């Protein structure tokens, strides 16, 4: 039989439900994801490091777990919250259950709570710290544990420790700076024959120059971009030398390197159904997103950046283009894992920039 578990929020709200996954206690930032599918990609997305993730779609675990849909070597979430946990998977690709995966990596889960109420609470008050526990720890002690400062080293936890290569087939050489990169980014680059060199988050500009890349890709990752100042320094040194494409955290770091600013959102954007408008064409794309911080629109003014995309949900900045150098970025995830494939063309745009840069063409492919 399943044990009981509790989710205790820093404002004193307590949710009691059934435990699945690992027993024990885990602290994290409680967030919600609005995707209807893709719970395995969510669990294995390094950008969720340090967070307790709530799925707003009720039926989770119904197609099990398989090795091909992982976005990293292991899950990084600190807890998993669902309305209905499906114990028995029904899918020909299934290799193990959601419950067994969480047990393997010591991640607690809680089911049969009112996830709609929890989501509305987060939307109203903003993201809250919480503790997910199967122990009988008194509420006062749990609330006291939530007063401690939240972690700021998520990127160093999820980034590769050593440089490694993913050989391509006569395509351009891309340095992928790993702030918590998803496998989907590697798949999209290698699918286009790119020769990819993956480097740690704290790589220096001189080391990038020694690799002699044709372009630099800034990956997604967890946490506050201002907690990665070494990446901002590196970017300021290489901008203009190579075409640069930033995604999610990489987008925010590019903004900081160019003099813009970032701020924490009330509850963030997480899901595979977020509409984004491309200002140059007027087109709307449905995008996959996972971020708690955003570039502030007013801070872009007076920099060498211009806003290229905006969110149609809240008008936040979703894309930037450098006015002088071959550099652009988006806040969302064009690798679509999970999520729609509307934005895959951005990888082609990046390769077009690289080709033009190699020819010495000063007019870069920033629109399509």
Short mmCIF file of C-alpha atoms in Angstrom, two decimals, residues 46 49 152-161 178-180 200-202 220-225 227-228 249 253:
data_model
loop_
_atom_site.label_atom_id
_atom_site.label_comp_id
_atom_site.label_asym_id
_atom_site.label_seq_id
_atom_site.Cartn_x
_atom_site.Cartn_y
_atom_site.Cartn_z
CA UNK A 46 18.30 19.88 -16.10
CA UNK A 49 17.22 21.28 -10.90
CA UNK A 152 22.38 29.24 -6.23
CA UNK A 153 24.73 26.64 -7.75
CA UNK A 154 22.27 24.73 -9.94
CA UNK A 155 24.23 25.32 -13.14
CA UNK A 156 27.47 23.90 -11.70
CA UNK A 157 25.50 20.84 -10.54
CA UNK A 158 24.08 20.00 -13.97
CA UNK A 159 26.83 21.14 -16.36
CA UNK A 160 29.38 18.75 -17.76
CA UNK A 161 32.65 18.75 -15.82
CA UNK A 178 26.54 23.46 -21.30
CA UNK A 179 24.57 25.32 -18.64
CA UNK A 180 22.30 22.27 -18.37
CA UNK A 200 31.50 23.33 -19.17
CA UNK A 201 29.51 26.39 -18.10
CA UNK A 202 32.62 28.19 -16.81
CA UNK A 220 19.32 26.20 -21.46
CA UNK A 221 19.90 25.74 -17.74
CA UNK A 222 18.45 26.23 -14.26
CA UNK A 223 18.32 29.13 -11.87
CA UNK A 224 19.07 32.84 -11.96
CA UNK A 225 21.33 33.96 -14.84
CA UNK A 227 24.43 33.42 -10.60
CA UNK A 228 26.65 32.64 -13.63
CA UNK A 249 19.25 30.64 -19.85
CA UNK A 253 23.04 35.50 -20.38
#
